Coordinates of C-alpha atoms and ligand atoms in Angstrom, one line a residue:
M29 CA 23.5 0.3 7.7
G30 CA 21.8 -2.8 7.0
K31 CA 19.1 -4.1 8.8
S32 CA 18.8 -7.6 10.1
Y33 CA 15.7 -10.0 10.6
A34 CA 15.2 -13.0 12.2
I35 CA 12.9 -15.4 10.4
F36 CA 11.6 -17.2 13.7
N37 CA 8.7 -19.6 14.5
Q38 CA 10.0 -22.8 16.9
K39 CA 7.5 -24.6 15.1
G40 CA 8.7 -26.7 11.8
G41 CA 7.1 -26.6 8.6
V42 CA 5.5 -23.0 8.8
G43 CA 7.2 -21.2 5.9
K44 CA 10.4 -19.6 7.2
T45 CA 12.7 -20.9 4.9
T46 CA 10.4 -20.3 1.9
T47 CA 9.9 -16.8 3.0
N48 CA 13.6 -16.3 3.8
I49 CA 14.4 -17.6 0.3
N50 CA 11.5 -15.6 -1.5
L51 CA 10.9 -12.4 0.1
G52 CA 14.7 -12.2 0.0
A53 CA 14.9 -13.0 -3.9
C54 CA 12.0 -10.4 -4.4
L55 CA 13.9 -7.8 -2.4
A56 CA 17.0 -8.1 -4.4
R57 CA 15.0 -7.9 -7.7
K58 CA 14.0 -4.7 -6.5
G59 CA 17.9 -3.4 -6.3
K60 CA 18.2 -4.0 -2.6
R61 CA 21.1 -5.7 -1.4
V62 CA 20.0 -8.9 0.5
L63 CA 22.2 -11.5 2.7
L64 CA 20.6 -14.8 3.5
V65 CA 22.2 -16.2 6.7
D66 CA 21.2 -20.0 7.1
I67 CA 21.6 -21.0 10.8
D68 CA 19.3 -23.7 10.5
P69 CA 21.5 -27.1 10.7
Q70 CA 18.9 -28.7 8.2
G71 CA 20.3 -26.1 5.7
N72 CA 17.3 -25.8 3.6
T73 CA 18.0 -22.2 2.3
T74 CA 21.1 -23.3 1.4
S75 CA 20.2 -26.1 -0.7
G76 CA 16.9 -24.2 -2.0
L77 CA 19.2 -21.8 -3.5
G78 CA 21.4 -24.9 -5.2
L79 CA 24.2 -24.8 -3.1
V80 CA 25.8 -28.3 -2.3
K81 CA 26.3 -28.3 1.6
R82 CA 29.1 -31.0 1.2
E83 CA 31.0 -29.1 -1.3
L84 CA 31.2 -25.9 0.6
R85 CA 34.5 -25.3 2.6
D86 CA 33.5 -22.2 4.2
T87 CA 29.8 -21.8 6.0
L88 CA 28.7 -20.0 9.0
Y89 CA 29.8 -22.9 11.0
E90 CA 33.4 -21.8 10.4
A91 CA 32.4 -18.1 10.8
L92 CA 30.7 -18.7 14.2
T93 CA 33.5 -20.9 15.5
M94 CA 36.9 -19.9 14.1
E95 CA 38.6 -16.8 15.9
E96 CA 39.4 -13.8 13.9
Y97 CA 37.4 -15.3 10.9
D98 CA 37.1 -13.0 7.5
V99 CA 33.3 -13.6 7.2
H100 CA 33.7 -12.4 3.4
K101 CA 35.0 -16.2 3.0
A102 CA 31.7 -17.7 3.7
V103 CA 29.7 -15.2 1.6
Y104 CA 28.5 -16.8 -1.8
H105 CA 27.1 -15.2 -4.6
T106 CA 23.6 -16.8 -6.1
E107 CA 21.9 -16.9 -9.2
T108 CA 20.0 -13.9 -8.5
K109 CA 21.9 -10.6 -8.6
N110 CA 22.1 -8.6 -5.3
L111 CA 21.5 -12.0 -3.2
D112 CA 24.2 -13.4 -1.2
I113 CA 24.1 -16.3 1.3
I114 CA 26.0 -17.4 4.1
P115 CA 25.1 -21.3 4.0
A116 CA 25.0 -23.9 6.9
S117 CA 26.7 -26.8 7.0
V118 CA 25.8 -30.2 8.7
D119 CA 28.6 -29.2 11.4
L120 CA 26.1 -26.6 12.5
S121 CA 24.2 -29.6 13.9
G122 CA 26.8 -30.1 16.6
A123 CA 27.6 -26.2 17.3
E124 CA 24.3 -26.3 19.7
V125 CA 26.6 -28.4 22.0
E126 CA 30.0 -27.1 21.2
L127 CA 29.4 -23.3 21.7
I128 CA 28.1 -23.9 25.0
Q129 CA 31.7 -23.7 26.2
I130 CA 32.5 -20.4 24.5
L131 CA 32.3 -17.1 26.2
G132 CA 30.1 -14.8 24.8
R133 CA 28.4 -17.5 23.0
E134 CA 24.9 -15.9 22.5
I135 CA 26.4 -12.9 20.5
L136 CA 29.0 -14.8 17.9
L137 CA 26.4 -14.3 15.2
R138 CA 26.0 -10.5 16.0
N139 CA 29.7 -10.5 15.7
V140 CA 29.8 -12.1 12.6
L141 CA 27.4 -10.1 11.0
A142 CA 29.0 -6.9 12.4
Q143 CA 31.7 -7.2 9.4
V144 CA 29.3 -7.2 6.7
K145 CA 26.4 -5.2 8.0
D146 CA 27.2 -1.9 6.2
E147 CA 27.5 -4.1 2.7
Y148 CA 23.7 -5.0 2.9
D149 CA 20.3 -3.2 2.8
F150 CA 18.5 -6.3 4.6
I151 CA 19.8 -9.3 6.1
F152 CA 17.6 -12.3 6.8
I153 CA 18.4 -15.2 9.3
D154 CA 16.3 -18.4 8.9
C155 CA 16.1 -20.0 12.6
P156 CA 15.8 -23.7 12.8
P157 CA 12.6 -24.9 14.5
S158 CA 13.7 -24.9 18.2
L159 CA 14.6 -22.7 21.2
G160 CA 18.3 -23.4 21.2
L161 CA 21.3 -21.4 21.1
L162 CA 21.2 -21.1 17.7
T163 CA 17.9 -19.6 17.7
V164 CA 19.0 -17.0 20.5
N165 CA 22.2 -16.0 18.7
A166 CA 19.6 -15.1 15.7
L167 CA 17.5 -13.3 17.8
V168 CA 20.4 -11.2 19.4
A169 CA 21.8 -10.5 16.3
A170 CA 18.6 -8.9 14.9
D171 CA 16.8 -6.1 14.7
G172 CA 13.4 -7.1 13.8
V173 CA 11.7 -10.3 14.1
I174 CA 9.5 -11.9 11.4
I175 CA 7.1 -14.4 12.3
P176 CA 5.5 -16.7 9.6
I177 CA 2.2 -18.5 10.8
Q178 CA 0.8 -21.4 8.5
C179 CA -3.0 -20.7 8.2
E180 CA -4.0 -24.1 9.4
F181 CA -5.6 -25.5 12.6
Y182 CA -3.4 -24.8 15.8
A183 CA -1.6 -21.9 14.0
L184 CA -1.3 -20.1 17.2
E185 CA -0.2 -23.2 19.5
G186 CA 3.6 -22.3 20.8
V187 CA 3.2 -18.6 19.8
S188 CA 2.9 -17.6 23.7
Q189 CA 6.1 -19.3 24.2
L190 CA 7.6 -17.9 21.0
M191 CA 6.5 -14.2 22.4
K192 CA 8.2 -14.9 25.6
T193 CA 11.5 -16.1 24.1
V194 CA 11.5 -12.8 22.4
E195 CA 10.6 -11.0 25.6
L196 CA 13.6 -12.7 27.5
V197 CA 16.2 -12.0 24.7
R198 CA 15.2 -8.2 24.3
R199 CA 15.1 -8.1 28.2
E200 CA 18.6 -9.6 28.6
M201 CA 20.6 -9.1 25.5
N202 CA 18.8 -6.9 23.0
R203 CA 16.9 -4.0 24.2
N204 CA 15.9 -2.4 20.2
L205 CA 14.7 -6.0 19.2
Q206 CA 11.1 -5.3 17.4
I207 CA 8.7 -7.4 16.1
T208 CA 8.9 -6.4 12.6
G209 CA 5.6 -8.4 11.5
V210 CA 3.6 -11.6 10.9
I211 CA 3.6 -13.3 7.8
L212 CA 0.4 -15.5 7.0
S213 CA 1.5 -18.7 4.8
M214 CA 0.0 -21.4 3.1
F215 CA -3.6 -19.9 2.9
D216 CA -6.0 -21.9 1.2
G217 CA -9.0 -19.6 0.3
R218 CA -11.5 -22.4 -0.4
T219 CA -11.8 -23.5 3.1
N220 CA -13.6 -21.8 6.0
L221 CA -10.6 -22.8 8.1
G222 CA -8.2 -20.7 6.6
L223 CA -10.6 -17.6 6.8
Q224 CA -10.8 -18.2 10.5
V225 CA -7.3 -18.5 11.3
V226 CA -6.6 -15.4 9.3
Q227 CA -9.1 -13.6 11.7
E228 CA -7.7 -15.4 14.8
V229 CA -4.3 -14.4 13.9
K230 CA -5.3 -10.7 13.4
R231 CA -7.0 -10.4 16.7
F232 CA -3.8 -11.4 18.3
F233 CA -1.3 -9.5 16.4
G234 CA -3.1 -6.6 15.1
N235 CA -1.8 -4.3 12.8
K236 CA 1.8 -6.5 12.9
V237 CA 0.2 -9.0 10.3
F238 CA 1.1 -8.3 7.0
K239 CA -1.5 -7.5 4.4
T240 CA -0.2 -9.6 2.1
V241 CA -1.2 -13.1 2.7
I242 CA 1.0 -15.9 0.9
P243 CA -1.2 -18.5 -0.8
K244 CA -0.6 -22.2 -0.8
N245 CA 1.0 -22.8 -4.0
V246 CA 2.6 -25.8 -5.3
R247 CA 5.3 -24.0 -7.7
L248 CA 6.7 -22.6 -4.1
A249 CA 7.4 -26.1 -3.2
E250 CA 8.8 -27.2 -6.3
A251 CA 11.2 -24.4 -6.6
P252 CA 14.1 -25.5 -4.2
S253 CA 14.3 -28.6 -5.9
Y254 CA 15.5 -26.8 -8.7
G255 CA 18.0 -24.5 -6.8
L256 CA 15.7 -21.5 -7.6
S257 CA 13.9 -18.7 -6.1
I258 CA 10.0 -18.5 -7.1
V259 CA 10.8 -15.4 -9.3
D260 CA 13.6 -17.3 -11.2
Y261 CA 11.4 -20.7 -11.2
D262 CA 8.1 -19.3 -12.4
P263 CA 7.8 -15.5 -12.2
S264 CA 4.1 -15.6 -13.3
S265 CA 2.8 -18.0 -10.6
K266 CA 0.6 -17.0 -7.9
G267 CA 3.4 -17.9 -5.2
A268 CA 5.7 -15.4 -7.1
K269 CA 3.0 -12.4 -7.2
A270 CA 2.5 -13.0 -3.7
Y271 CA 6.1 -12.6 -2.4
K272 CA 6.5 -9.9 -4.9
K273 CA 3.8 -8.0 -3.0
L274 CA 5.0 -9.0 0.1
A275 CA 8.5 -7.2 -0.8
D276 CA 6.6 -4.1 -1.9
E277 CA 4.9 -4.2 1.6
F278 CA 7.9 -4.9 3.3
V279 CA 9.7 -1.9 1.8
Q280 CA 7.2 0.4 2.2
R281 CA 6.8 -0.5 6.3
E282 CA 10.4 -0.7 6.8
G283 CA 11.0 2.7 5.0
R284 CA 13.9 1.8 3.1
Ligands
ADP21 P1 10.0 -23.8 7.7 O1 11.2 -23.3 7.0 O2 9.2 -23.0 8.8 O3 10.3 -25.3 8.4 P2 8.8 -24.2 4.9 O4 9.2 -22.9 4.2 O5 10.3 -25.2 4.6 O6 8.8 -24.1 6.2 O7 8.1 -24.9 4.3 C1 7.5 -26.3 4.8 C2 6.9 -27.2 3.4 O8 6.2 -26.5 2.9 C3 8.1 -27.2 2.5 O9 8.1 -28.3 1.7 C4 7.6 -26.0 1.3 O10 8.2 -26.1 0.1 C5 6.2 -26.2 1.4 N1 5.5 -24.7 1.3 C6 6.0 -23.5 1.9 N2 5.4 -22.4 1.8 C7 4.3 -22.8 0.7 C8 3.4 -22.3 0.2 N3 3.1 -21.1 0.3 N4 2.7 -23.2 -0.6 C9 2.8 -24.6 -1.0 N5 4.0 -25.2 -0.2 C10 4.7 -24.3 0.6
MG22 MG1 13.1 -24.1 7.3

């Protein structure tokens, strides 16, 4: 049975999507069967892996909203072996409002993923930068939460709200939800600020913080425009090495 993780931080631009794509790709390279789920209406994981949103007939939107829908129709293979994706579509932006009418609106994604969970080792859900119904669906469907934090000023801003949301979902809807780990991203070792933020985040989250820190690396920002993960775009870059190391640490931690 696969394990699912919500990559969650309601702040935008902290490295959620970059982590989703590249941690996923590195685990797939290690032979793990990985499914990426794009529940962010912006669809950056979808386009970052080379899928063209307006050309897709079956997406997560159909899977969430249609009754008795076979999710396999919305699963696409990527350029990377063992790496599959359920893409987002623009329709997803309307879903936040549409779904409010539906009974069991918080457990839609959990039910969708139940159809494919035993076909994968790891499922990663790329959350939107908000605390709305789509994010709640991700947290309800997840076994663990992965929190990327950008190494910059105000890094911990919003973290107490984030933890409250996780706590609420755990109490009301998903009692086994764990904080899997915190990933420090976009680290710039040349500044004192970067180092200070690392210390501060470690004080707050203790051993939940992954030892592997993701550096700022322009190749990571370039890769999505080619529709490739970093290991396919530039495997010798600092960014690729960091995500490979993170994948090793991840497997070790999760014991899979
Ligand atoms: P989020 O999904 O949390 O909004 P993204 O992963 O999309 O964040 O990252 C925000 C921006 O920063 C994107 O343009 C991305 O390419 C870039 N980026 C992410 N991680 C790095 C990194 N380690 N080094 C350089 N640029 C990065
Ligand atoms: Mg994103």
